[in-house]
Structures are given as structure tokens and as C-alpha cells.
CSV table of C-alpha atoms in Angstrom, one decimal:
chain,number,residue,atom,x,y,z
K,1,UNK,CA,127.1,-97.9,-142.0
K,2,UNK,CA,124.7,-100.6,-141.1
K,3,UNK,CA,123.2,-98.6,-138.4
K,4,UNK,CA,122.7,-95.9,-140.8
K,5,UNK,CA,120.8,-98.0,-143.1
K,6,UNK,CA,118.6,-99.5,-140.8
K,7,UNK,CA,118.1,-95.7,-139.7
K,8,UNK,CA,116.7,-94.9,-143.1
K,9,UNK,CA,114.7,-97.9,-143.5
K,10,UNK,CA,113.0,-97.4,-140.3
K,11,UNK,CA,112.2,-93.7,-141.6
K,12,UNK,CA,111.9,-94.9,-144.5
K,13,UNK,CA,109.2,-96.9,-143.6
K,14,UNK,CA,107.1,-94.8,-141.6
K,15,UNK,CA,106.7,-92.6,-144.5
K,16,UNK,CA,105.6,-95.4,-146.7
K,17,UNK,CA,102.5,-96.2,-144.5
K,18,UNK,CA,102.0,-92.8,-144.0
K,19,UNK,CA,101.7,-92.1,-147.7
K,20,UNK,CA,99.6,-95.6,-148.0
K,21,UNK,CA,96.9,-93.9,-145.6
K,22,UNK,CA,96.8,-90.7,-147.5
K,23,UNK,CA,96.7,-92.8,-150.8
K,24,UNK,CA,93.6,-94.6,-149.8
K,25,UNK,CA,92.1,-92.2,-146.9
K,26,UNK,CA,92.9,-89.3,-148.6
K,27,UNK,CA,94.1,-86.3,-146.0
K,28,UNK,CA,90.2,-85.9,-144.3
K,29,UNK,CA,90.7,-88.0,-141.7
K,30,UNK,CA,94.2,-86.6,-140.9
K,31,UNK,CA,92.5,-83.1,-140.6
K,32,UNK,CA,89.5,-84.6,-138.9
K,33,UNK,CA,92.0,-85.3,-136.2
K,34,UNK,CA,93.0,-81.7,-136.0
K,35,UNK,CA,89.0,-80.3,-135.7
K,36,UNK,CA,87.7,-82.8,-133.2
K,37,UNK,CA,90.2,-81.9,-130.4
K,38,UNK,CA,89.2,-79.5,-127.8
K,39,UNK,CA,90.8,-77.9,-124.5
K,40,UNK,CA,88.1,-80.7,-122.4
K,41,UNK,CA,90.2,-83.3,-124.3
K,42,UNK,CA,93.3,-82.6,-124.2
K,43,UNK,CA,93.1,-81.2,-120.5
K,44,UNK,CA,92.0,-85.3,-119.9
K,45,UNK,CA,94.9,-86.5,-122.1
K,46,UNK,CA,97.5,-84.0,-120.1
K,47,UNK,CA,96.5,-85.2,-116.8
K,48,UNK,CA,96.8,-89.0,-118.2
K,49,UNK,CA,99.6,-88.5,-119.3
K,50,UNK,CA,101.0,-86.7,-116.0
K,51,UNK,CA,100.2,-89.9,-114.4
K,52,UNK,CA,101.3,-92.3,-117.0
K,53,UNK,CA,104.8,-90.3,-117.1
K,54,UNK,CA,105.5,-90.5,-113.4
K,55,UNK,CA,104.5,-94.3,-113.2
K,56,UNK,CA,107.1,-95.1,-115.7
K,57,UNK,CA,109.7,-93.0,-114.3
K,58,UNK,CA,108.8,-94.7,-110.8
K,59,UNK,CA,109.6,-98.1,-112.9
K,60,UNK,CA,112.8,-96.6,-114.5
K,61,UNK,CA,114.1,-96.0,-110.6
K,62,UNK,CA,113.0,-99.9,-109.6
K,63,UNK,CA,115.0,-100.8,-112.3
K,64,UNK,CA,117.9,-99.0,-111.7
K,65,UNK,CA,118.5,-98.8,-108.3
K,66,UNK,CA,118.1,-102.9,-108.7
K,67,UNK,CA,120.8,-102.9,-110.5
K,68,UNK,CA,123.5,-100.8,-108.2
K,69,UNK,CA,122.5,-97.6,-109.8
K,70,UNK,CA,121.8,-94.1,-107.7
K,71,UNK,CA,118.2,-92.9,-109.2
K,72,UNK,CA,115.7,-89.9,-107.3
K,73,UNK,CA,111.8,-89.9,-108.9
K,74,UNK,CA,112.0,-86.1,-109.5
K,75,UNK,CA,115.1,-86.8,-111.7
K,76,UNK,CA,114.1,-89.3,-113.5
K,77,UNK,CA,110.8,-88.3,-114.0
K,78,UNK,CA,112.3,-85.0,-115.9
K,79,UNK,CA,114.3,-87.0,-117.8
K,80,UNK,CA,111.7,-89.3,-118.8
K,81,UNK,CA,109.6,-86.4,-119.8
K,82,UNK,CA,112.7,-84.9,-122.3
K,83,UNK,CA,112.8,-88.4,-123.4
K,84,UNK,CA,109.3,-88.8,-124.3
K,85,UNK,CA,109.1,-85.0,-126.0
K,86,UNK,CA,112.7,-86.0,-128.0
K,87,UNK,CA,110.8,-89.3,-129.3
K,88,UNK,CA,107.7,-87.0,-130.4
K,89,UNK,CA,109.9,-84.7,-132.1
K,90,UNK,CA,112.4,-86.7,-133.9
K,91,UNK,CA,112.3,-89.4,-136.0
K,92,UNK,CA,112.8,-92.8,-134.9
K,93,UNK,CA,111.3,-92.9,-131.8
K,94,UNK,CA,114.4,-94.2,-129.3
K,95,UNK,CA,116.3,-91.3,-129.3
K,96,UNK,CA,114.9,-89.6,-126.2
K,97,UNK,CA,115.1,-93.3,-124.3
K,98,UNK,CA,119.1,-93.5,-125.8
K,99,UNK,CA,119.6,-89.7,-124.4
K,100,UNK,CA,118.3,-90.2,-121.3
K,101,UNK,CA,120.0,-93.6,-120.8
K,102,UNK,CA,123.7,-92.1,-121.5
K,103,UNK,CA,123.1,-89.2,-119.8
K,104,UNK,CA,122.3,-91.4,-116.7
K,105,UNK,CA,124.8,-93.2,-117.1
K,106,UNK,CA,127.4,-90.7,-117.7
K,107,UNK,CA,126.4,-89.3,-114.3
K,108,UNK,CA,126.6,-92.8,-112.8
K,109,UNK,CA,130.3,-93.4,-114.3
K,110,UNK,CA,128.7,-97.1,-115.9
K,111,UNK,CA,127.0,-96.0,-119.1
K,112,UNK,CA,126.7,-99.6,-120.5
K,113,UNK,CA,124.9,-100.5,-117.4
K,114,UNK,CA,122.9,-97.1,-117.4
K,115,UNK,CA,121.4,-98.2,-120.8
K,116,UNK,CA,120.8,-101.7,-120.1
K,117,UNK,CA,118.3,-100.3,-117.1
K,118,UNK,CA,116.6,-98.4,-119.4
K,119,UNK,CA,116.2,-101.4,-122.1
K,120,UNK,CA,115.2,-103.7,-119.3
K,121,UNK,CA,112.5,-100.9,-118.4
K,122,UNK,CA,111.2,-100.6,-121.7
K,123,UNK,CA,111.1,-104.5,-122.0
K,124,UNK,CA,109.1,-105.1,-119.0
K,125,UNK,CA,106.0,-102.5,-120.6
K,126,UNK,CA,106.3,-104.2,-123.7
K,127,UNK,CA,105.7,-107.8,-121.9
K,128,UNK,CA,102.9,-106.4,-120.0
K,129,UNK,CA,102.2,-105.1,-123.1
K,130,UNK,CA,102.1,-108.0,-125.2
K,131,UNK,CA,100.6,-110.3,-122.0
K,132,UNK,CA,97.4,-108.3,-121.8
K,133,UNK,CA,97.2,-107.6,-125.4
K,134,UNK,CA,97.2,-111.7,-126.3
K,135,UNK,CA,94.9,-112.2,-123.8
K,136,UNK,CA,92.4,-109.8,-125.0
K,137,UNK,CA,92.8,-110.8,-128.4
K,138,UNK,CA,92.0,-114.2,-127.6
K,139,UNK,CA,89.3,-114.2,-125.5
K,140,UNK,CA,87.3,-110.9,-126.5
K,141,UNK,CA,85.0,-111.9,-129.8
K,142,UNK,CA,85.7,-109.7,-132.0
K,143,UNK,CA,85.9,-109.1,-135.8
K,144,UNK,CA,89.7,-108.8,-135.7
K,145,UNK,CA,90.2,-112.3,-134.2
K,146,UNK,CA,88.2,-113.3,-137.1
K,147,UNK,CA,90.2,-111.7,-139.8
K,148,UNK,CA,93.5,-113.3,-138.0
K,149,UNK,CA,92.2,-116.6,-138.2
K,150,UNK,CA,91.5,-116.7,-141.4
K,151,UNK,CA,94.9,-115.9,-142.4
K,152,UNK,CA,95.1,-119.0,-139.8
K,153,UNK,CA,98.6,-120.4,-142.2
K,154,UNK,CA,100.4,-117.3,-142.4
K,155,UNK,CA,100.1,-116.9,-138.3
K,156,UNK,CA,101.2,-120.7,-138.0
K,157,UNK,CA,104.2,-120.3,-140.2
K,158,UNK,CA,104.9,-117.4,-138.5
K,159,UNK,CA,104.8,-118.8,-135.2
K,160,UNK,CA,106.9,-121.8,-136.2
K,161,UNK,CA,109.5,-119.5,-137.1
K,162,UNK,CA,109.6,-117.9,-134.2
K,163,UNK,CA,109.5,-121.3,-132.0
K,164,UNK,CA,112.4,-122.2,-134.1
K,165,UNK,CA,114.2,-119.2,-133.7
K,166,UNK,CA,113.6,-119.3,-129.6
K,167,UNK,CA,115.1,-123.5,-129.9
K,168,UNK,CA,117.9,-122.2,-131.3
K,169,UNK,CA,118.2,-119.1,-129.3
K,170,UNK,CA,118.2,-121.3,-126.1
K,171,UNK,CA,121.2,-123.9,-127.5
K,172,UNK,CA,123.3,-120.9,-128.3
K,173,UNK,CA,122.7,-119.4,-125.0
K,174,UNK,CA,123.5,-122.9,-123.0
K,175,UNK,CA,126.8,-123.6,-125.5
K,176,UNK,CA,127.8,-119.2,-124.4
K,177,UNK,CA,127.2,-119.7,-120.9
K,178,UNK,CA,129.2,-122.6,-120.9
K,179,UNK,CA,132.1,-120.9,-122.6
K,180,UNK,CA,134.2,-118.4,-121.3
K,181,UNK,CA,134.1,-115.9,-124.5
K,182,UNK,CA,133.0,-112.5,-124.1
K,183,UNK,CA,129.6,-113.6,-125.1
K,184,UNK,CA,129.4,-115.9,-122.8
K,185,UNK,CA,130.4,-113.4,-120.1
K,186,UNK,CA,127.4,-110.9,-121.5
K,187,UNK,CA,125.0,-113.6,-121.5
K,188,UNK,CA,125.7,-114.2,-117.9
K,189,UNK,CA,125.6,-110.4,-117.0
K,190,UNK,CA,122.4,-110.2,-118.7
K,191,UNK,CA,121.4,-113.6,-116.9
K,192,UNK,CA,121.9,-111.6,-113.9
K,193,UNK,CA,120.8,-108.1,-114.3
K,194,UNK,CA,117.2,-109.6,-115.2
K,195,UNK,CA,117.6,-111.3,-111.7
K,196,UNK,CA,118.3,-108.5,-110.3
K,197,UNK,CA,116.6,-105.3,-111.7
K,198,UNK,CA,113.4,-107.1,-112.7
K,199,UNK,CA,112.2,-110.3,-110.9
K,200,UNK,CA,114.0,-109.1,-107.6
K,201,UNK,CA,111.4,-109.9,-104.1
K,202,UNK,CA,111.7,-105.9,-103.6
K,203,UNK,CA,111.1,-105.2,-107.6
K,204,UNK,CA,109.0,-107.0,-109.6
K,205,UNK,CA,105.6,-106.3,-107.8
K,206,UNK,CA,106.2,-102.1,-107.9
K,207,UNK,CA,107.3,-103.1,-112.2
K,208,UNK,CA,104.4,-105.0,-112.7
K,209,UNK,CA,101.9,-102.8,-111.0
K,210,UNK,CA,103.4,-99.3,-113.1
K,211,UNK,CA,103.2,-100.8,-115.6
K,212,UNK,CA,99.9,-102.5,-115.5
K,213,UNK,CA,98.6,-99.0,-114.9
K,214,UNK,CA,100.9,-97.3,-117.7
K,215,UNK,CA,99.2,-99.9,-120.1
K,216,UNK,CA,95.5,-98.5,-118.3
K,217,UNK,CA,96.4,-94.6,-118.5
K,218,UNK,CA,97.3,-95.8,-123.0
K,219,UNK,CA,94.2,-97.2,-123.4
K,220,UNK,CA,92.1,-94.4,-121.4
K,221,UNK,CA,93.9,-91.9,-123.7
K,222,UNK,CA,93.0,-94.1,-126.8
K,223,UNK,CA,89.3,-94.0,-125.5
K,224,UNK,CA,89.2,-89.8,-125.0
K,225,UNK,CA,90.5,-89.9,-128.6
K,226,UNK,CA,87.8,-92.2,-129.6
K,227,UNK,CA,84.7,-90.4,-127.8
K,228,UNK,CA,86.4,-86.8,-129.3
K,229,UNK,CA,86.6,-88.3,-133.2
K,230,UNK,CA,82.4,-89.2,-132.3
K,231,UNK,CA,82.8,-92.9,-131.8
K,232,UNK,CA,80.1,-94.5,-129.9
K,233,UNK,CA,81.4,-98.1,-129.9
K,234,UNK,CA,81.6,-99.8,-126.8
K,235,UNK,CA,84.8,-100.4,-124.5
K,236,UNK,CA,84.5,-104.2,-125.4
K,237,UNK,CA,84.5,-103.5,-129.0
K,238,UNK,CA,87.1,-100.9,-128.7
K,239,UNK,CA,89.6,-102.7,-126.6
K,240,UNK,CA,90.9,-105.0,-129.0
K,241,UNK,CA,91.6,-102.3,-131.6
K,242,UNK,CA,93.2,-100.0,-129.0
K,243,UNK,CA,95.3,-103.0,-128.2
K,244,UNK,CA,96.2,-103.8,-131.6
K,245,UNK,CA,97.6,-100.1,-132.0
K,246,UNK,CA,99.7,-100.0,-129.1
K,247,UNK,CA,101.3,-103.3,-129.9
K,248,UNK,CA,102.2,-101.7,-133.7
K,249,UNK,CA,104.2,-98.8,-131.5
K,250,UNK,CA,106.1,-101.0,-130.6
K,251,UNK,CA,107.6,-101.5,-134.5
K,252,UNK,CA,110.3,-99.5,-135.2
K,253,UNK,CA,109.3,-98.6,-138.2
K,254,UNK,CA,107.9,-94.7,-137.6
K,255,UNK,CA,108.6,-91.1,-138.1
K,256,UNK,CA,108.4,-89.6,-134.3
K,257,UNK,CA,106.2,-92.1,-133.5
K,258,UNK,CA,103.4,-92.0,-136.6
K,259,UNK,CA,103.4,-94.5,-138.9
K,260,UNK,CA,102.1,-98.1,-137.9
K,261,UNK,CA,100.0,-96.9,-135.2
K,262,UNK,CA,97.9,-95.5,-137.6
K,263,UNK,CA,98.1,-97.9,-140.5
K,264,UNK,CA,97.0,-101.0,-137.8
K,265,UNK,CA,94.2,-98.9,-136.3
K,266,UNK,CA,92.7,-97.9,-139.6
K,267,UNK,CA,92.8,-101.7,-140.8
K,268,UNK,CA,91.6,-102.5,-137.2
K,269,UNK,CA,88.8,-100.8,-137.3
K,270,UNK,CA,87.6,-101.3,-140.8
K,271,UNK,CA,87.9,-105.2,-140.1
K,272,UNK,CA,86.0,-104.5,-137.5
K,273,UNK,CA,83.1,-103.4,-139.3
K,274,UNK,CA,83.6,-99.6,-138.3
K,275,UNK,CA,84.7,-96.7,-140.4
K,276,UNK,CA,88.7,-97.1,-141.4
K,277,UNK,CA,89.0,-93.2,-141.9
K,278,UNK,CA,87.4,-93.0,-138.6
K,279,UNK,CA,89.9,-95.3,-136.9
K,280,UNK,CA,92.7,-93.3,-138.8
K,281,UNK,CA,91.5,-90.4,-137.1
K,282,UNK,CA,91.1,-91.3,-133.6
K,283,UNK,CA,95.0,-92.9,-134.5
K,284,UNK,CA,96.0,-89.2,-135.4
K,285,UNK,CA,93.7,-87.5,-132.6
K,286,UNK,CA,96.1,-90.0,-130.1
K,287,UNK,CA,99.2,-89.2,-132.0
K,288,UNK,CA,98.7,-85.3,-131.0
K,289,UNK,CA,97.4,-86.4,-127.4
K,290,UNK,CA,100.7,-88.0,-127.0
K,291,UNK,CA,102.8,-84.8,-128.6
K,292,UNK,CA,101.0,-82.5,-126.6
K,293,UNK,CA,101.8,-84.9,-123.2
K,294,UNK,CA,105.1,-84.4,-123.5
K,295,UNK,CA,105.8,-81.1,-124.2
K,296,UNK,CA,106.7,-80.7,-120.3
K,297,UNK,CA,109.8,-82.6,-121.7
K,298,UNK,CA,110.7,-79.2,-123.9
K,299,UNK,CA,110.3,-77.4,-120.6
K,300,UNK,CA,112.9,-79.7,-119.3
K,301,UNK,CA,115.2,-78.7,-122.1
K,302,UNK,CA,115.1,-75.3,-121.8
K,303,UNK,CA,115.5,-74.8,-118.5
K,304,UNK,CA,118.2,-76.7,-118.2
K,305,UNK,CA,119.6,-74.5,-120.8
K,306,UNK,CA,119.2,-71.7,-118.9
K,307,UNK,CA,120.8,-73.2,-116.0
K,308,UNK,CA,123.6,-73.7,-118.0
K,309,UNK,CA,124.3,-70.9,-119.5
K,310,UNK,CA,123.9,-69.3,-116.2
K,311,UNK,CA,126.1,-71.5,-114.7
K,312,UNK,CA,128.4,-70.4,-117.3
K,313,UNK,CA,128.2,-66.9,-117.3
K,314,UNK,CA,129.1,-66.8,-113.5
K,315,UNK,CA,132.4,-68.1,-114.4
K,316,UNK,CA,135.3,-66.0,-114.1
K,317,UNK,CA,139.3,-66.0,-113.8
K,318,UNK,CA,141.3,-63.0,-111.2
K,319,UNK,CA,144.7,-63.0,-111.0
K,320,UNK,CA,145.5,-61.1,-107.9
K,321,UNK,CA,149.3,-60.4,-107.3
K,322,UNK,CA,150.9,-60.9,-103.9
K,323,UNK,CA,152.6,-57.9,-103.5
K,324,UNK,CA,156.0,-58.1,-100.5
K,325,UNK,CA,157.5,-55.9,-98.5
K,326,UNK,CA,159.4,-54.6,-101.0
K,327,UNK,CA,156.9,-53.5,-103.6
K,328,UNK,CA,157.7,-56.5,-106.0
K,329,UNK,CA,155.1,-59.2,-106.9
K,330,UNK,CA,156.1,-63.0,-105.8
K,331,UNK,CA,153.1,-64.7,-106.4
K,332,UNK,CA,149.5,-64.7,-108.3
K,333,UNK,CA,146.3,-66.5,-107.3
K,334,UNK,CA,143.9,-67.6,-109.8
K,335,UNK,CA,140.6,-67.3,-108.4
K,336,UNK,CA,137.7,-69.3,-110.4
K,337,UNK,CA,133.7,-68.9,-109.4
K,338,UNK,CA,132.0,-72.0,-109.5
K,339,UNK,CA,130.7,-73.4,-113.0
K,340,UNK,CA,127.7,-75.6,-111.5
K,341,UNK,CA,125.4,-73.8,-109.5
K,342,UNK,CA,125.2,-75.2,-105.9
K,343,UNK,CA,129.1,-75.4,-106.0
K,344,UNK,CA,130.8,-74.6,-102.7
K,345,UNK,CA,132.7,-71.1,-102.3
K,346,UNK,CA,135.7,-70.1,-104.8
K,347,UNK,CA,138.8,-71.6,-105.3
K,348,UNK,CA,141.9,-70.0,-104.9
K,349,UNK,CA,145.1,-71.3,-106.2
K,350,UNK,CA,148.5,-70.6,-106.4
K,351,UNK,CA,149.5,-70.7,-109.8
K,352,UNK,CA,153.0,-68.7,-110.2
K,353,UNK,CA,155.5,-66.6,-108.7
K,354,UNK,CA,158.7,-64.2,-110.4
K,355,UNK,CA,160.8,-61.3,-109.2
């Protein structure tokens, strides 16, 4: 029940900022996004993306293999791919990351250890992520920083609580690792697994560098969707916004993906002292750069569908009677085709004989 709630208030919750923006925007910008895109732009965004998928997958099979797990590029870059379309097209936006994490895993006969690659994956984007973006934020003059200072007491309280909340995470860790509870047993296996799949010698350069460049191919698409919705701003002054909107989709709070991204990079860009229906609609202009990235992923589906259902269709069942000298059967062999393509020759078994 409680992950159903939480469910509906993440959906719940991308619809509410989503009806915000429409509120106060109105729909122009949202159709803006639809007029401004042209085959040049999204042609850019494909082959961004193309890149940006393969890098991650590449990170996905760092990760994994670190960790004792059997992983080839070209299979998990189509599984990345169904993942990303899956999170486009449904809400939520972890579905396609939970799919292709069980379905690993499931093939790897260690689920739980399957998903925990793909949650260390994620987590080591979102740190790159959040490194770069703080950096920027910090150093870069811009508008924004200005705005965020002056709500200077909400970010200290906020940070207090979260330096609070980290002392306390540490004692409970130490007093669990200590212990010999099955918390303290997870806590070391998670302990170790970091070790292991992401600060490894043989690892963490290949994690940091895909997703360094991950984080580059974002903000390349973010600036295509910004020179197609007829901003002129400069890369300085648009960095910090972009940067701002890829750390809100990171909130779980979204329908397929829309939802904060937008609502941040409108107020972004209206502190900013640019247009916030223009900053809405390079938002949505991104949004559909990002659909249309990975619809290789529905390719994925489908042809695996196929195979399949192929796979199944060549299955079949003969029972061929052993006849003996005297004209009476003793015997019947049950012969079954393969059901996965690629599987060796027919087998033949002896399943019964009678007078």
C-alpha cells in the first residue's frame, strides 16, 4: 500500500506542476515547443542521444561486471535503450531502469545484486551530476545565484537538516556495522559493492569519464533546444539554467519524465531576467528531444516480440511409435523443436511404452 501511495503522489505531483505552468503560461509555450522543432534539430538530438545512450550503457557494464556480473555493450546498450523509451512512455520515470535491472538479473540468477548495479549506475551520474552542477552554480555569476541567496535562511535551514540527517546517518551505520543483524550484514554488502563496482583501480576512471560526457551530450541537447525555441543567450548564461533543470530530473515527482523539469527551467529562466514561457518551451522542446531519442528502445520491444513469437511458433510435439517385429507398438518418442532460437538440434525422448 505504501508503495502505491507514494506512486500516486509522485504522479500526482507531476500533474500539479504541470497544471501550475498551464495556469500561469497558458498552453503557448507548450505548443511553441511543437512548432520550433525541425528535422536539423532533431537529427542533432538523435545523434546526441546515440552517443549519450551508448556511454551509459558502457557505464552500466563497468558496473556490473565489477560486481561479479556477466554484461556485453551490445546487450546492455539495447536494454538501456527499452529502458529509456519505458521511462518516456510511462509514468514515473524508473520503470524502464527497474525492468531492465530484473530482467538482468533474472538472466544472471542474482536479481537483488542485478538491481543494485543498476542503482549504483544511476547514483554515480547523479553525483557527477550534482558535482558539476554545484560548482557551476557557485562560481558562474548569474541571476539565479542571486535569487538563491536571498532566500539565504531557507537554504541554511535546509542544509542543517541535511547535515543533521547525514550525523545521524553515519552513527546508525557504525552501531549496524558493528552488529550482526541483517542490516548490519546489508550495510556491509553495500560497503562493499561501492568498493567494488565503483571506486575499483579498473572502474572508476571509465565511470567518471561516461559520465562526465553523458552530463556534456544533456547539456548539448538542452542548448539545440535552446537555439531551436530562438534563444540567443550565451553558453555562460545558459549553463546554469540547463544545470538547474537536469538536477529537477532528478525529483521523482513527474509524469514520464515532465513535470519539474519544466516548472525549474521556466522559474530559471524568468529569474534570470529572460522570458519564463520561453524557458518553458525550450523545457518542452527537450522533453520531445528526449522522447524521440529513445524510441530505438520501442524498436527493442518489438523485435524482441517477434523473436518470440517466432521462437514459439517453431515449437512442436511428435509422437512417433516404435513399431517391433511383430507389428505392435513398444515405445513413443516425444520429439520437441527448440523454443529459443540458436538452440542446438531436437530432443528426442523416450517417454512411454505398452503392448
Amino acid at each position: 500500500m505504501n508503495r502505491s501511495i507514494w506512486a500516486w503522489v509522485r504522479l500526482l505531483g507531476g500533474v500539479g506542476i504541470l497544471a501550475v505552468l498551464f495556469w500561469r503560461l497558458g498552453t503557448g509555450a507548450f505548443l511553441d515547443g511543437l512548432r520550433v522543432i525541425d528535422a536539423g534539430t532533431l537529427g542533432a538530438a538523435f545523434a546526441i542521444g546515440v552517443a549519450t545512450t551508448v556511454l551509459c550503457a558502457w557505464r552500466w557494464c563497468l558496473v556490473a561486471r565489477g560486481l561479479g556480473l556477466r554484461l556485453s555493450l551490445r546487450t546492455a546498450v539495447a536494454d538501456y535503450y527499452k529502458a529509456l523509451f519505458i521511462n518516456a512512455a510511462l509514468p514515473g520515470g524508473v520503470l524502464g531502469d527497474v525492468d531492465r535491472a530484473v530482467q538482468h538479473g533474472r538472466e544472471e540468477g542474482d536479481v537483488g545484486r542485478s538491481v543494485r548495479a543498476v542503482v549504483l549506475e544511476r547514483t554515480a551520474g547523479q553525483i557527477v551530476l550534482l558535482s558539476v552542477g554545484l560548482t557551476v552554480l557557485l562560481t558562474v555569476p548569474s541571476p539565479v545565484l542571486t535569487q538563491l541567496r536571498a532566500h539565504g535562511a531557507d537554504v541554511a535551514v535546509a542544509a542543517g537538516t541535511l547535515a543533521v540527517a547525514a550525523v545521524v546517518l553515519v552513527i546508525a551505520v557504525g552501531r549496524l556495522r558493528s552488529g550482526a543483524s541483517r542490516w548490519a550484514r546489508a550495510a556491509r554488502t553495500a560497503v562493499a559493492e561501492i568498493r567494488a563496482g565503483l571506486l575499483a583501480r579498473r572502474n572508476w576512471p571509465g565511470i567518471v569519464l561516461a559520465s562526465t560526457a553523458v552530463l556534456a551530450g544533456h547539456l548539448a541537447t538542452f542548448v539545440v533546444a535552446a537555439r531551436a525555441a530562438g534563444s540567443q543567450a550565451s553558453l555562460l548564461r545558459l549553463a546554469p539554467l540547463m544545470l538547474l533543470a537536469l538536477l529537477a530530473m532528478a525529483l521523482p515527482l513527474n509524469v514520464g519524465g515532465w513535470g519539474p523539469r519544466e516548472g525549474v527551467t521556466a522559474w530559471a529562466f524568468g529569474a534570470a531576467g529572460l522570458s519564463a514561457a520561453q524557458g518553458l518551451t525550450i523545457a518542452v522542446v527537450y522533453g520531445l528531444f528526449a522522447f524521440v531519442a529513445a524510441l530505438p528502445g520501442l524498436a527493442v520491444i518489438l523485435s524482441r516480440a517477434v523473436a518470440r513469437r517466432r521462437a514459439t511458433a517453431r515449437v512442436g510435439i511428435t509422437v512417433q511409435p516404435q513399431v517391433t517385429g511383430s507389428g505392435r507398438s513398444a515405445a513413443a518418442v516425444l520429439e520437441i523443436l527448440p523454443v529459443r532460437p540458436g538452440t542446438a538440434a531436437p530432443v528426442r525422448e523416450l517417454v512411454g511404452s505398452g503392448a
